[in-house]
Short mmCIF file of C-alpha atoms in Angstrom, two decimals:
data_model
loop_
_atom_site.label_atom_id
_atom_site.label_comp_id
_atom_site.label_asym_id
_atom_site.label_seq_id
_atom_site.Cartn_x
_atom_site.Cartn_y
_atom_site.Cartn_z
CA UNK A 1136 0.00 0.00 0.00
CA UNK A 1137 1.27 3.47 -0.87
CA UNK A 1138 2.06 5.44 2.26
CA UNK A 1139 1.84 9.19 2.79
CA UNK A 1140 2.69 11.53 5.64
CA UNK A 1141 0.83 14.83 5.83
CA UNK A 1142 2.05 17.35 8.39
CA UNK A 1143 -0.49 19.65 10.01
CA UNK A 1144 -3.29 17.33 8.91
CA UNK A 1145 -5.67 17.47 11.86
CA UNK A 1146 -7.85 20.20 10.32
CA UNK A 1147 -8.80 22.18 7.21
CA UNK A 1148 -6.99 21.46 3.93
CA UNK A 1149 -4.58 18.93 5.47
CA UNK A 1150 -7.44 16.90 6.91
CA UNK A 1151 -9.43 16.96 3.68
CA UNK A 1152 -6.30 15.90 1.76
CA UNK A 1153 -5.92 12.97 4.15
CA UNK A 1154 -9.51 11.94 3.54
CA UNK A 1155 -9.21 12.13 -0.24
CA UNK A 1156 -5.98 10.14 -0.32
CA UNK A 1157 -7.47 7.55 2.02
CA UNK A 1158 -10.43 7.18 -0.32
CA UNK A 1159 -7.94 6.45 -3.12
CA UNK A 1160 -6.51 3.54 -1.15
CA UNK A 1161 -3.40 5.11 0.34
CA UNK A 1162 -2.32 4.59 3.94
CA UNK A 1163 -2.23 8.02 5.50
CA UNK A 1164 -0.21 9.16 8.48
CA UNK A 1165 -2.16 12.14 9.79
CA UNK A 1166 0.47 14.41 11.31
CA UNK A 1167 -0.52 16.44 14.35
CA UNK A 1168 1.49 18.36 16.94
CA UNK A 1169 -0.94 17.11 19.59
CA UNK A 1170 -1.29 13.33 19.35
CA UNK A 1171 -4.51 13.27 21.39
CA UNK A 1172 -6.18 15.70 18.98
CA UNK A 1173 -4.97 13.68 16.04
CA UNK A 1174 -6.29 10.44 17.52
CA UNK A 1175 -9.66 12.06 18.20
CA UNK A 1176 -9.86 13.10 14.55
CA UNK A 1177 -8.90 9.63 13.36
CA UNK A 1178 -11.55 8.05 15.60
CA UNK A 1179 -14.15 10.29 13.96
CA UNK A 1180 -12.82 9.36 10.52
CA UNK A 1181 -13.00 5.65 11.39
CA UNK A 1182 -16.66 6.12 12.27
CA UNK A 1183 -17.14 7.68 8.83
CA UNK A 1184 -15.56 4.67 7.13
CA UNK A 1185 -11.94 5.78 6.79
CA UNK A 1186 -9.90 2.82 8.05
CA UNK A 1187 -6.46 3.42 6.58
CA UNK A 1188 -5.54 6.60 8.50
CA UNK A 1189 -3.33 6.73 11.58
CA UNK A 1190 -2.52 9.74 13.75
CA UNK A 1191 1.15 10.41 14.31
CA UNK A 1192 2.66 13.06 16.54
CA UNK A 1193 4.97 15.43 14.71
CA UNK A 1194 5.97 18.99 15.54
CA UNK A 1195 7.92 20.23 12.54
CA UNK A 1196 9.80 22.76 14.68
CA UNK A 1197 11.08 20.06 17.06
CA UNK A 1198 13.80 17.81 15.68
CA UNK A 1199 13.25 15.11 18.30
CA UNK A 1200 9.55 14.98 17.40
CA UNK A 1201 10.36 14.74 13.69
CA UNK A 1202 12.87 11.93 14.19
CA UNK A 1203 10.48 10.04 16.48
CA UNK A 1204 7.82 10.17 13.75
CA UNK A 1205 10.37 9.01 11.19
CA UNK A 1206 11.31 6.06 13.37
CA UNK A 1207 7.68 5.03 13.81
CA UNK A 1208 7.02 5.05 10.07
CA UNK A 1209 10.28 3.23 9.37
CA UNK A 1210 9.41 0.50 11.89
CA UNK A 1211 5.86 0.11 10.57
CA UNK A 1212 6.36 0.57 6.82
CA UNK A 1213 10.07 0.44 6.03
CA UNK A 1214 9.61 3.29 3.56
CA UNK A 1215 7.58 6.39 2.77
CA UNK A 1216 6.15 7.07 -0.67
CA UNK A 1217 4.78 10.58 -0.31
CA UNK A 1218 5.57 13.51 1.94
CA UNK A 1219 3.18 16.44 1.98
CA UNK A 1220 4.65 19.34 3.94
CA UNK A 1221 1.39 21.04 4.82
CA UNK A 1222 1.96 22.43 8.34
CA UNK A 1223 2.05 26.21 8.38
CA UNK A 1224 1.21 29.28 10.43
CA UNK A 1225 0.12 32.78 9.46
CA UNK A 1226 1.85 34.71 12.24
CA UNK A 1227 0.66 37.70 14.22
CA UNK A 1228 -1.09 40.41 12.21
CA UNK A 1229 -0.52 43.04 10.89
CA UNK A 1230 2.76 42.30 9.16
CA UNK A 1231 3.92 45.66 7.86
CA UNK A 1232 7.53 45.71 6.74
CA UNK A 1233 8.21 48.90 8.67
CA UNK A 1234 6.89 47.70 12.03
CA UNK A 1235 6.78 43.91 12.22
CA UNK A 1236 8.89 42.38 14.96
CA UNK A 1237 11.79 40.18 13.99
CA UNK A 1238 10.49 37.62 16.50
CA UNK A 1239 7.22 37.38 14.56
CA UNK A 1240 9.11 36.77 11.32
CA UNK A 1241 11.33 34.17 12.98
CA UNK A 1242 8.32 32.31 14.39
CA UNK A 1243 6.64 32.09 10.99
CA UNK A 1244 9.83 30.99 9.24
CA UNK A 1245 10.47 28.38 11.95
CA UNK A 1246 7.34 26.48 10.89
CA UNK A 1247 6.82 27.42 7.26
CA UNK A 1248 10.43 27.21 6.10
CA UNK A 1249 12.82 25.59 8.56
CA UNK A 1250 10.15 23.09 9.62
CA UNK A 1251 9.81 21.86 6.06
CA UNK A 1252 13.56 21.41 5.84
CA UNK A 1253 13.60 19.53 9.17
CA UNK A 1254 10.96 17.08 7.98
CA UNK A 1255 12.22 16.69 4.43
CA UNK A 1256 15.79 15.93 5.41
CA UNK A 1257 14.67 13.48 8.09
CA UNK A 1258 12.44 11.52 5.71
CA UNK A 1259 14.60 11.51 2.57
CA UNK A 1260 16.10 8.18 3.59
CA UNK A 1261 12.66 6.53 3.69
CA UNK A 1262 11.49 8.28 0.53
CA UNK A 1263 14.50 6.97 -1.39
CA UNK A 1264 13.23 3.44 -0.69
CA UNK A 1265 10.03 4.16 -2.64
CA UNK A 1266 9.59 3.37 -6.33
CA UNK A 1267 7.73 6.66 -6.89
CA UNK A 1268 8.73 9.14 -4.17
CA UNK A 1269 6.85 12.43 -4.11
CA UNK A 1270 7.40 15.57 -2.07
CA UNK A 1271 4.70 18.22 -2.19
CA UNK A 1272 5.46 21.44 -0.35
CA UNK A 1273 2.29 23.40 0.27
CA UNK A 1274 2.87 27.04 -0.60
CA UNK A 1275 0.75 30.12 -1.33
CA UNK A 1276 0.24 32.49 -4.21
CA UNK A 1277 1.47 35.10 -1.74
CA UNK A 1278 4.89 33.51 -2.15
CA UNK A 1279 5.11 34.51 -5.82
CA UNK A 1280 7.43 37.50 -6.25
CA UNK A 1281 6.33 37.89 -9.87
CA UNK A 1282 2.66 38.20 -8.95
CA UNK A 1283 3.43 40.50 -6.03
CA UNK A 1284 5.15 42.82 -8.51
CA UNK A 1285 2.13 42.93 -10.84
CA UNK A 1286 -0.38 45.71 -9.98
CA UNK A 1287 -3.01 43.86 -12.03
CA UNK A 1288 -2.84 40.73 -9.85
CA UNK A 1289 -6.10 40.31 -7.94
CA UNK A 1290 -4.27 39.91 -4.62
CA UNK A 1291 -1.68 42.62 -5.29
CA UNK A 1292 -2.62 44.58 -2.17
CA UNK A 1293 -2.42 41.52 0.13
CA UNK A 1294 1.11 41.89 1.41
CA UNK A 1295 2.86 40.88 4.60
CA UNK A 1296 6.44 40.77 5.81
CA UNK A 1297 6.38 37.29 7.36
CA UNK A 1298 3.94 34.82 5.82
CA UNK A 1299 4.49 35.62 2.12
CA UNK A 1300 8.30 35.77 2.42
CA UNK A 1301 8.30 32.44 4.28
CA UNK A 1302 6.55 30.87 1.31
CA UNK A 1303 8.92 32.58 -1.15
CA UNK A 1304 11.80 31.01 0.77
CA UNK A 1305 10.03 27.64 0.67
CA UNK A 1306 9.63 27.97 -3.09
CA UNK A 1307 13.34 28.71 -3.47
CA UNK A 1308 14.31 25.72 -1.31
CA UNK A 1309 12.05 23.47 -3.39
CA UNK A 1310 13.73 24.57 -6.61
CA UNK A 1311 17.13 23.62 -5.19
CA UNK A 1312 15.91 20.29 -3.79
CA UNK A 1313 14.16 19.29 -7.01
CA UNK A 1314 17.34 20.10 -8.96
CA UNK A 1315 19.44 17.92 -6.68
CA UNK A 1316 16.99 15.04 -7.15
CA UNK A 1317 16.30 15.59 -10.87
CA UNK A 1318 18.17 12.47 -11.98
CA UNK A 1319 16.17 10.22 -9.65
CA UNK A 1320 12.53 9.10 -9.64
CA UNK A 1321 11.55 11.89 -7.24
CA UNK A 1322 8.95 14.50 -8.11
CA UNK A 1323 9.34 17.58 -5.93
CA UNK A 1324 6.91 20.47 -6.39
CA UNK A 1325 5.30 23.36 -4.58
CA UNK A 1326 1.52 23.42 -4.61
CA UNK A 1327 -0.70 26.39 -3.80
CA UNK A 1328 -4.20 25.14 -2.93
CA UNK A 1329 -5.58 28.61 -3.62
CA UNK A 1330 -7.30 31.16 -1.46
CA UNK A 1331 -9.48 28.77 0.54
CA UNK A 1332 -12.06 29.38 3.27
CA UNK A 1333 -10.45 27.91 6.40
CA UNK A 1334 -9.86 28.71 10.06
CA UNK A 1335 -6.47 29.97 8.89
CA UNK A 1336 -8.02 33.07 7.29
CA UNK A 1337 -11.27 33.27 9.27
CA UNK A 1338 -13.06 31.59 6.33
CA UNK A 1339 -12.52 34.62 4.09
CA UNK A 1340 -11.31 32.71 1.04
CA UNK A 1341 -13.61 31.93 -1.90
CA UNK A 1342 -12.36 28.37 -2.43
CA UNK A 1343 -13.52 25.18 -0.70
CA UNK A 1344 -11.31 22.76 1.22
CA UNK A 1345 -12.55 20.02 -1.11
CA UNK A 1346 -11.27 21.89 -4.17
CA UNK A 1347 -7.99 22.77 -2.43
CA UNK A 1348 -7.34 19.18 -1.37
CA UNK A 1349 -8.30 17.82 -4.78
CA UNK A 1350 -5.74 20.14 -6.38
CA UNK A 1351 -3.03 18.94 -3.99
CA UNK A 1352 -3.91 15.31 -4.68
CA UNK A 1353 -3.90 15.88 -8.45
CA UNK A 1354 -0.38 17.30 -8.44
CA UNK A 1355 0.95 14.79 -5.91
CA UNK A 1356 -0.25 11.50 -7.38
CA UNK A 1357 1.67 12.03 -10.59
CA UNK A 1358 3.14 9.73 -13.20
CA UNK A 1359 6.79 9.20 -14.09
CA UNK A 1360 6.65 11.76 -16.91
CA UNK A 1361 5.20 14.50 -14.73
CA UNK A 1362 7.19 17.68 -14.11
CA UNK A 1363 9.37 18.27 -11.09
CA UNK A 1364 10.53 21.58 -9.66
CA UNK A 1365 7.26 23.27 -10.62
CA UNK A 1366 4.91 25.75 -8.93
CA UNK A 1367 1.25 24.77 -9.29
CA UNK A 1368 -1.55 27.04 -8.10
CA UNK A 1369 -5.28 26.46 -7.85
CA UNK A 1370 -5.74 30.21 -8.39
CA UNK A 1371 -4.14 30.15 -11.85
CA UNK A 1372 -6.99 30.16 -14.30
CA UNK A 1373 -5.65 28.03 -17.12
CA UNK A 1374 -5.41 24.30 -17.73
CA UNK A 1375 -1.77 24.03 -16.68
CA UNK A 1376 -2.23 25.52 -13.22
CA UNK A 1377 1.38 26.69 -13.40
CA UNK A 1378 2.17 29.84 -11.43
CA UNK A 1379 5.01 32.26 -12.04
CA UNK A 1380 7.67 32.25 -9.34
#
């Protein structure tokens, strides 16, 4: 059975992604910083008919937690096929460049950027044992420097000095990682689920979690000839879904 780890999967888009992948027959490790909360969610999912989901404790900012999760999956599966780095935080608002505290920026980067690196590096060993390893780093359109420089972009005025830059950094890291793995069977991409109505943004987004998760699944469960090192966005209104960096 294909195995997947989704960080930050106990609610919103991460949870819906877990459900959709489970429905497709994958075994899903539902990552949660609080194991009890994750197990409560999984119990509810079991009652709804999802039987191939297991809660796993993982705090992406804590190396011991990350390695403990890696050891559990290694003992139980021997490998990992898919890693979806979904965990993320918005940070304290507002985030004006002139006034934001450095501590606020550091906190956001600790989860959204360094946390992804922590998890990715820890799990590369298990991913290399898969026939079709996939790494999907969940980003945001707010991480696109090209779009942020375009006054005609519909979200041009939505700017912040912590969250967006953390995703820009994540995009840059993904480009480097995908290049290093380009001669292997890895597919490493960043995926923007689009501006989605979630607790994250007080349900202000126009998109649904179902559409967001479906987009993530589409660009994660890819074939051998699929692109790597690409930026896909659910807010790009053409058939490719490719966003400018």
